Tab-separated table of C-alpha atoms in Angstrom:
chain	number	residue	atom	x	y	z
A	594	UNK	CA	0.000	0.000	0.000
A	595	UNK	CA	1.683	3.478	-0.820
A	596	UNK	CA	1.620	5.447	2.303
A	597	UNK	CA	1.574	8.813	0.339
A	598	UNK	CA	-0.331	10.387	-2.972
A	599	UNK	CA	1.480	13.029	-4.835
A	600	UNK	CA	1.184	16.720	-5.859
A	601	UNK	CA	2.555	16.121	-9.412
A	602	UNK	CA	2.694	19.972	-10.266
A	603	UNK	CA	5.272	20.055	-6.934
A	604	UNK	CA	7.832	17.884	-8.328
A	605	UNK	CA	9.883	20.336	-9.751
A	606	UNK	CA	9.643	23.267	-7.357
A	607	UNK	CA	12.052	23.807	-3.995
A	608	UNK	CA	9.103	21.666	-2.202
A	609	UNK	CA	6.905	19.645	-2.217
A	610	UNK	CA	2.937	19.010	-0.965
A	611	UNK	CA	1.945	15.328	-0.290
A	612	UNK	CA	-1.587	14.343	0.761
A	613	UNK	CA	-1.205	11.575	3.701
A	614	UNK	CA	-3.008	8.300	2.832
A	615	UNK	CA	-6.222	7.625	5.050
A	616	UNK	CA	-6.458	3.881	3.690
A	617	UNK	CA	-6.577	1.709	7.174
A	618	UNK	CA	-5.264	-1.514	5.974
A	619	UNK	CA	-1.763	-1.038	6.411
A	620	UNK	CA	-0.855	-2.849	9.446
A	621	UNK	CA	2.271	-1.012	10.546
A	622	UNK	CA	0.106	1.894	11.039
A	623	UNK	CA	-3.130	0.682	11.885
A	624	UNK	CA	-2.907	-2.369	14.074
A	625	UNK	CA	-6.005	-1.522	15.746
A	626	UNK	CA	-9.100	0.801	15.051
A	627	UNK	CA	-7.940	4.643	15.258
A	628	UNK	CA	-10.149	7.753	15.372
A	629	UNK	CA	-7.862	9.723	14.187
A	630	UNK	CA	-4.562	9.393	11.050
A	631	UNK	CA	-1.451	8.113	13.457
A	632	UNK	CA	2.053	10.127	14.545
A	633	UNK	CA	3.999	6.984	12.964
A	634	UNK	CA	1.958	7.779	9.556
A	635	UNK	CA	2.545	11.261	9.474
A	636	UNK	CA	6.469	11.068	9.956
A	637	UNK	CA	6.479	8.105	7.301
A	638	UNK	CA	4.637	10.467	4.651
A	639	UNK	CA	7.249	13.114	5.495
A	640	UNK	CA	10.196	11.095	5.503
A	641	UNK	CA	9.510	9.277	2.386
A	642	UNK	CA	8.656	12.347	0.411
A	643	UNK	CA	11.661	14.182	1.815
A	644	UNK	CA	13.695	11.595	0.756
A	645	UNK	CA	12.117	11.341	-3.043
A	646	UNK	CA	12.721	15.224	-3.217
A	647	UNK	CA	16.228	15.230	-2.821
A	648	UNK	CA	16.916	12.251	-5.306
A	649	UNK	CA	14.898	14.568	-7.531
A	650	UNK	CA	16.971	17.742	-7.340
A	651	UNK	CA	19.884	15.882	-8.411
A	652	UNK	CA	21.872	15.368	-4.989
A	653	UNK	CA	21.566	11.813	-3.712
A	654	UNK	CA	19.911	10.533	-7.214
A	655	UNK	CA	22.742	7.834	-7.151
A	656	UNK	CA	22.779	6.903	-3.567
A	657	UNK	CA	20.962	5.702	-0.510
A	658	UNK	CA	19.725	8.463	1.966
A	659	UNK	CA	19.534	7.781	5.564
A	660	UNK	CA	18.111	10.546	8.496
A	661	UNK	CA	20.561	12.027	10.376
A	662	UNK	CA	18.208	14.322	12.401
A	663	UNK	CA	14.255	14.916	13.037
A	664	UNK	CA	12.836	16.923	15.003
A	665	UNK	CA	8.660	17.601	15.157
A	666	UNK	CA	6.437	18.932	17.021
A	667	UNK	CA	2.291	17.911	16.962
A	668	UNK	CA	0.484	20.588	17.551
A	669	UNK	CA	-3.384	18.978	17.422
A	670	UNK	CA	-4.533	16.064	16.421
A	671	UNK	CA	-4.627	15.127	12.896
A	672	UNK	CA	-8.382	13.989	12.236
A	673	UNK	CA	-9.301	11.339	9.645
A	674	UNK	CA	-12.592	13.263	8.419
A	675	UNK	CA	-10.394	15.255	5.806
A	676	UNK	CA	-7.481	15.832	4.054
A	677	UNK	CA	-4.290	16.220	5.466
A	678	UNK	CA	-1.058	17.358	3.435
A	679	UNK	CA	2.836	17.440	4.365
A	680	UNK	CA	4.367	20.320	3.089
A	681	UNK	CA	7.907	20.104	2.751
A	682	UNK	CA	10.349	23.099	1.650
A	683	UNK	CA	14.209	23.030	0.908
A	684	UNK	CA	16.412	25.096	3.692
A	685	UNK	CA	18.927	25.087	0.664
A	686	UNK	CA	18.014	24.483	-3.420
A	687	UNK	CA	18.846	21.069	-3.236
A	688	UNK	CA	20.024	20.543	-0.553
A	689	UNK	CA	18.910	17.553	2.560
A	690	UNK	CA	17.722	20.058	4.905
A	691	UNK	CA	13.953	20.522	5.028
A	692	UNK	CA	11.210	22.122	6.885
A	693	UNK	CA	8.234	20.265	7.448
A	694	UNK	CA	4.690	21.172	7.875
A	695	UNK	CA	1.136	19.053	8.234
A	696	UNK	CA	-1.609	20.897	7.400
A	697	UNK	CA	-5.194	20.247	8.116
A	698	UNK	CA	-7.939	22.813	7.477
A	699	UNK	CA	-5.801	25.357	7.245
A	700	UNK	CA	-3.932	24.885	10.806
A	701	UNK	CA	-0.759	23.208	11.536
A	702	UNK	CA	-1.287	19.962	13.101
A	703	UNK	CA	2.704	18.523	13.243
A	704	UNK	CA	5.688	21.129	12.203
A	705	UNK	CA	9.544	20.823	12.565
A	706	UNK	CA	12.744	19.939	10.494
A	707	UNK	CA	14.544	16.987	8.792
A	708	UNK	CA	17.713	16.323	7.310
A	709	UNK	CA	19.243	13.361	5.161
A	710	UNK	CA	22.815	12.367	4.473
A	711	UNK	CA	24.278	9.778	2.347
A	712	UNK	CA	24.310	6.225	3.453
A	713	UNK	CA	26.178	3.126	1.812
A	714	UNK	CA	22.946	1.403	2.121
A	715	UNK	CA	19.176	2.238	3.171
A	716	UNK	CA	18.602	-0.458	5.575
A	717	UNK	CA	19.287	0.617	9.312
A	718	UNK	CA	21.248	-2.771	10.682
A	719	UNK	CA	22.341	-6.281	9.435
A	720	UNK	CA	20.120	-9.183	10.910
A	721	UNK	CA	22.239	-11.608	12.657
A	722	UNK	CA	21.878	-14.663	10.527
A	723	UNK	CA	22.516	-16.914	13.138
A	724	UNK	CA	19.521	-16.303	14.990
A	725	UNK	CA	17.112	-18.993	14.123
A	726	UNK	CA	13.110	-18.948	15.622
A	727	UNK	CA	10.930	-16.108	16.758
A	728	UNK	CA	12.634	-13.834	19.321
A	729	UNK	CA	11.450	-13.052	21.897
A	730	UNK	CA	8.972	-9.799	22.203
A	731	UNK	CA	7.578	-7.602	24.527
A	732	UNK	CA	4.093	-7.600	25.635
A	733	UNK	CA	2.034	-6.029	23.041
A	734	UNK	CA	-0.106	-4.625	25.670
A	735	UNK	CA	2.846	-2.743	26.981
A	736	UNK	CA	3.501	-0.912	23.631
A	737	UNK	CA	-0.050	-0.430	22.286
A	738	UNK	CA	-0.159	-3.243	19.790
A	739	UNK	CA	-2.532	-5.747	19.343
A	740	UNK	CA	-0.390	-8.253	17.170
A	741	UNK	CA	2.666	-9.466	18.601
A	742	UNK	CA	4.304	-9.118	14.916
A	743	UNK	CA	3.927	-4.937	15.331
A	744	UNK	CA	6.208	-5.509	18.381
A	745	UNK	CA	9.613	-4.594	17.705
A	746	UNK	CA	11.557	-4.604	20.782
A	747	UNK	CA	12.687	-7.304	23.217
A	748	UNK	CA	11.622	-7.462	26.821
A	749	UNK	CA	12.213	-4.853	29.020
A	750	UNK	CA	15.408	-5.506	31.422
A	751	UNK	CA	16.053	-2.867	34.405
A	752	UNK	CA	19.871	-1.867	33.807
A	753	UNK	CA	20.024	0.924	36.188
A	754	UNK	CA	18.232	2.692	38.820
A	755	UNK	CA	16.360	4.533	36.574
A	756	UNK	CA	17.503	3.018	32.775
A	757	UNK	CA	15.384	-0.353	30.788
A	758	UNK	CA	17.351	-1.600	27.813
A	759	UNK	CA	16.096	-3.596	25.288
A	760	UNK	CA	16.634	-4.515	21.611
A	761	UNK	CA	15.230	-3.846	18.734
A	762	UNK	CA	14.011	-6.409	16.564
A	763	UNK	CA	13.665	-6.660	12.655
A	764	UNK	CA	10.116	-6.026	11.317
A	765	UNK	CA	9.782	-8.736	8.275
A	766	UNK	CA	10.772	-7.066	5.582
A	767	UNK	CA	8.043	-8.769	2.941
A	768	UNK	CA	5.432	-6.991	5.097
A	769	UNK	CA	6.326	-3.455	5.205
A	770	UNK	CA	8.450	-3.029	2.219
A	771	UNK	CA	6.742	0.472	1.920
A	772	UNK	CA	7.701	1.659	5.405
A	773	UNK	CA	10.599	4.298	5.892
A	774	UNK	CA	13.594	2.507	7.864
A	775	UNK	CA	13.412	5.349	9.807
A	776	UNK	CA	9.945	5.352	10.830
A	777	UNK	CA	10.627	1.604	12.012
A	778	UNK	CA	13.451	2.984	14.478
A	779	UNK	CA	10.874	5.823	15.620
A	780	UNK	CA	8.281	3.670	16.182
A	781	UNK	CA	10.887	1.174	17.996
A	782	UNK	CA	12.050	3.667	20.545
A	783	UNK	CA	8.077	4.890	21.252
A	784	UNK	CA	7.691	1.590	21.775
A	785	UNK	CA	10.684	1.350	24.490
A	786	UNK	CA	9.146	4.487	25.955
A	787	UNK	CA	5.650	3.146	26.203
A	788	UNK	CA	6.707	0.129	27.969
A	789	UNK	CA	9.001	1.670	30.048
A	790	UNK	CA	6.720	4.405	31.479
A	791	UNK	CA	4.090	1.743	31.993
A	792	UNK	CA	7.072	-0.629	34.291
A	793	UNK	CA	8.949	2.345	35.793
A	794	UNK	CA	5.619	4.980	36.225
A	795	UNK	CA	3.078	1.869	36.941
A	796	UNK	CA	0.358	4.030	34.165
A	797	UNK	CA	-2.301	1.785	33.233
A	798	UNK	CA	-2.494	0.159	30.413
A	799	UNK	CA	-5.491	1.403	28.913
A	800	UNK	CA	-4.711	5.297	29.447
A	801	UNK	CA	-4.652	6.872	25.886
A	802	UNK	CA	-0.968	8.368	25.192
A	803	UNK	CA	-1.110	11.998	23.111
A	804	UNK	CA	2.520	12.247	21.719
A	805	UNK	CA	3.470	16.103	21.962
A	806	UNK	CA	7.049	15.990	19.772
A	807	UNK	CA	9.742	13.410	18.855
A	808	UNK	CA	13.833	15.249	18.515
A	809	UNK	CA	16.001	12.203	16.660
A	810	UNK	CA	19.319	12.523	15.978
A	811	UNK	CA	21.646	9.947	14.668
A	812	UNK	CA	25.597	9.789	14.901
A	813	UNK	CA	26.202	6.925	12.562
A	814	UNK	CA	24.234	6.839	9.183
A	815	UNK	CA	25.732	3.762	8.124
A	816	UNK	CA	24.175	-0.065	8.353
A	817	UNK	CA	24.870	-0.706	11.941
A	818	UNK	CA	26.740	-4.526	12.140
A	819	UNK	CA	24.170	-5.303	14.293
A	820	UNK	CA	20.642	-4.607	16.051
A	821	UNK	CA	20.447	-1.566	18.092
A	822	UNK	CA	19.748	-1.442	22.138
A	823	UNK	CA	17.301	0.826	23.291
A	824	UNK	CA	18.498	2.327	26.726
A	825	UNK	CA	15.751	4.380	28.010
A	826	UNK	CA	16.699	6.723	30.918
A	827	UNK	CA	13.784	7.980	33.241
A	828	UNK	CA	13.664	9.938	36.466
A	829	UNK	CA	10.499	8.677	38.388
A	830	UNK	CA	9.225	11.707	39.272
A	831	UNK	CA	10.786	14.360	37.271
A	832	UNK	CA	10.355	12.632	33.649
A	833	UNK	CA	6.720	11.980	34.500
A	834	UNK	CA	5.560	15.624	35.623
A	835	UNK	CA	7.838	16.821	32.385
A	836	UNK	CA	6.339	14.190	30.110
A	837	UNK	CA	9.488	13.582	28.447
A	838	UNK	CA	11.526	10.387	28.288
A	839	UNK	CA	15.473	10.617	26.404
A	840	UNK	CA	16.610	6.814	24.497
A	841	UNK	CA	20.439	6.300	24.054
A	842	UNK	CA	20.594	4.112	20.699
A	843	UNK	CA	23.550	1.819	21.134
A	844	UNK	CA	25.488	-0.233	18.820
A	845	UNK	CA	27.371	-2.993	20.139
A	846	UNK	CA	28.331	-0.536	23.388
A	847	UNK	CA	28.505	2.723	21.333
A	848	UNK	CA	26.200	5.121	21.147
A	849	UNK	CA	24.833	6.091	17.437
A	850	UNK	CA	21.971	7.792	18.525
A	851	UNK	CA	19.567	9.668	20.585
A	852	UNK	CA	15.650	10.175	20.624
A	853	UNK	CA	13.731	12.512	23.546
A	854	UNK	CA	9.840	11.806	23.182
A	855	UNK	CA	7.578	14.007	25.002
A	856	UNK	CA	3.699	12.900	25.470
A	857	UNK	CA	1.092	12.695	28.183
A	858	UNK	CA	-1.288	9.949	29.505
A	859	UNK	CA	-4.294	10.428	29.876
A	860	UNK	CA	-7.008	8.033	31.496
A	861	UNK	CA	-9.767	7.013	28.860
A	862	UNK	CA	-13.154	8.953	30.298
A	863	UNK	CA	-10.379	12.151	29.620
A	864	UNK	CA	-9.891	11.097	26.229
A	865	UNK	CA	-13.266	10.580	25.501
A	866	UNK	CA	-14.203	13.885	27.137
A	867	UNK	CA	-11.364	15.567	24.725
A	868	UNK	CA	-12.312	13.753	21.487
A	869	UNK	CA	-16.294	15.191	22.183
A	870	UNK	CA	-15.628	18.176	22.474
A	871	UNK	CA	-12.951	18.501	19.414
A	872	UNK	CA	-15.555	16.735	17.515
A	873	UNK	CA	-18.938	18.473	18.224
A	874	UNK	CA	-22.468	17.159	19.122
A	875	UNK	CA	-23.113	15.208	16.117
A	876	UNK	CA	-19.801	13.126	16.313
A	877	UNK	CA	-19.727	12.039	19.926
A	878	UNK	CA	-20.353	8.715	19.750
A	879	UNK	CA	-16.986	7.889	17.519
A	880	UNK	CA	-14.822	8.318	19.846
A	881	UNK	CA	-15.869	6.294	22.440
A	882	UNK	CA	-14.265	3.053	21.473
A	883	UNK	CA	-11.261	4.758	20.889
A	884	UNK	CA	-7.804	2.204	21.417
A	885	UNK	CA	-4.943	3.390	23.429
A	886	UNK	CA	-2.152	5.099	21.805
A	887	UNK	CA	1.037	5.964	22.252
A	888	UNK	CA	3.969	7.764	23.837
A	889	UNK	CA	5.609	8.365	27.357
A	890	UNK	CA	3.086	10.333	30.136
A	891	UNK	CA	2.472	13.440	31.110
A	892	UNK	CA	-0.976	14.193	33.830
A	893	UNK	CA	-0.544	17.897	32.611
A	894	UNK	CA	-3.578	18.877	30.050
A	895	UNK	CA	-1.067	21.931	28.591
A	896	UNK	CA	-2.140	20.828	25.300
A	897	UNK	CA	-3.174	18.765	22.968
A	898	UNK	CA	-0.825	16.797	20.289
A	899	UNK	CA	-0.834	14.156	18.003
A	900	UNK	CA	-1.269	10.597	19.568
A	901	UNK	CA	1.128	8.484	17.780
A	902	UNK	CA	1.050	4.459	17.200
């Protein structure tokens, strides 16, 4: 399934204007029933059209491309009742630096920055072809999946006083040949964080998690020899009130990598209560089967962002 439809009058100009794919039977993005178009989906459409403009201006035509930094802010939630378009524009004519903006209805929903570099090759890390059998996952319930083959990380292990590690696992490539290898290391380390503010925080399970900005930058844009560790680093009390959780990416003992997520939990009659009144009168009743998202937590009701999966 493409994630993305295209402007074709943009392809020539300094940016671009993608519309982001509403089509639910993708299951990377839409493992379960969402009332609204998902974080993960909204970074893929941006990172795969960012990544198609710069082969067309003429720098990176010839060679892989691989994300060295992303940073984005959600500003609201991006609703499924209409269209929703990334707007991308070049910091330089041609070059890998680009702005990013999601529009809905005329208001900014997500907005930030991106920026690509060369790579030897696309894919983030070598599978160890030695491992043989299913490896072991972590609770779906623990990252907001409902099938254990959208898990991507290991079980949790407590490495510090306040730090989890865990792995991250290959998705099978036949499935989501579509999907950005970034967006599968994104959606790894909100996964990590998800699980880890659930074990270290004790949130419920079924609180709905609003994800209020994602900051990734990467060290190493080469294929790592080997599958990353996710060390997530959390302060009980601080992290929680500041909704924020930082992930080290390591590489057999080096770091290549860093990711701070910022969210907040919120318990479902909350969510319910938000999605009413963002919705009106005559649309109350579809949110109230709404499945839990993702993201670490945050009890503060500051504002409002995009809940990611």
């Amino acid at each position: 399934m493409s994630t993305h439809t295209v402007n074709p009058a943009r392809d020539t100009a300094p940016g671009r204007i993608s519309k982001i794919s509403t089509d639910d039977g993708h299951t990377f993005f839409f493992d379960h029933p969402l009332d609204h178009i998902p974080g993960m989906l909204v970074v893929d459409t941006a990172l795969r059209q960012a990544e198609d403009l710069a082969a067309r201006s003429g720098r990176g035509a010839a060679e892989p491309l691989r994300v060295r930094a992303l940073d984005l802010a959600f500003n609201g939630l991006c609703e499924r009742g209409s269209d929703a378009f990334v707007h991308l524009a070049e910091g330089v004519p041609g070059g890998r630096a680009l702005t990013v903006d999601v529009r809905q209805d005329g208001t900014s929903v997500c907005s930030g920055s991106l920026r690509l570099e060369p790579a030897p090759r696309r894919e983030l890390f070598a599978e160890d072809p030695r491992r043989e059998g299913r490896p072991s996952r972590a609770p779906a319930e623990l990252v907001h999946k409902r099938s254990e083959d959208n898990v991507l990380i290991g079980p949790l292990t407590r490495t510090g006083e306040h730090a989890y590690t865990t792995v991250m696992l290959g998705p099978p490539a036949h499935r989501w040949p579509d999907v950005h290898p970034a967006t599968v290391l994104v959606e790894a380390i909100r996964q990590t964080a998800t699980a880890t503010s659930h074990t270290a925080w004790d949130i419920p399970t079924d609180w709905q998690y609003i994800l209020m900005a994602i900051r990734l930058t990467l060290s190493d844009t080469r294929t790592w020899p080997a599958a990353p560790e996710l060390v997530c680093r959390i302060s009980p009390l601080k992290g929680r009130a500041r909704g924020g959780i930082d992930i080290d990416v390591l590489v057999r003992g080096a770091q290549v990598g860093h990711m701070r997520l910022e969210a907040r939990a919120v318990p479902p009659a909350a969510y319910r209560r938000m999605r009413e009144a963002r919705k009106g009168p005559s649309q109350n009743g579809s949110s109230r089967n709404s499945p839990s998202q993702n993201g670490p937590s945050q009890h503060s009701p500051a504002r409002t962002g995009e809940a990611a999966r």
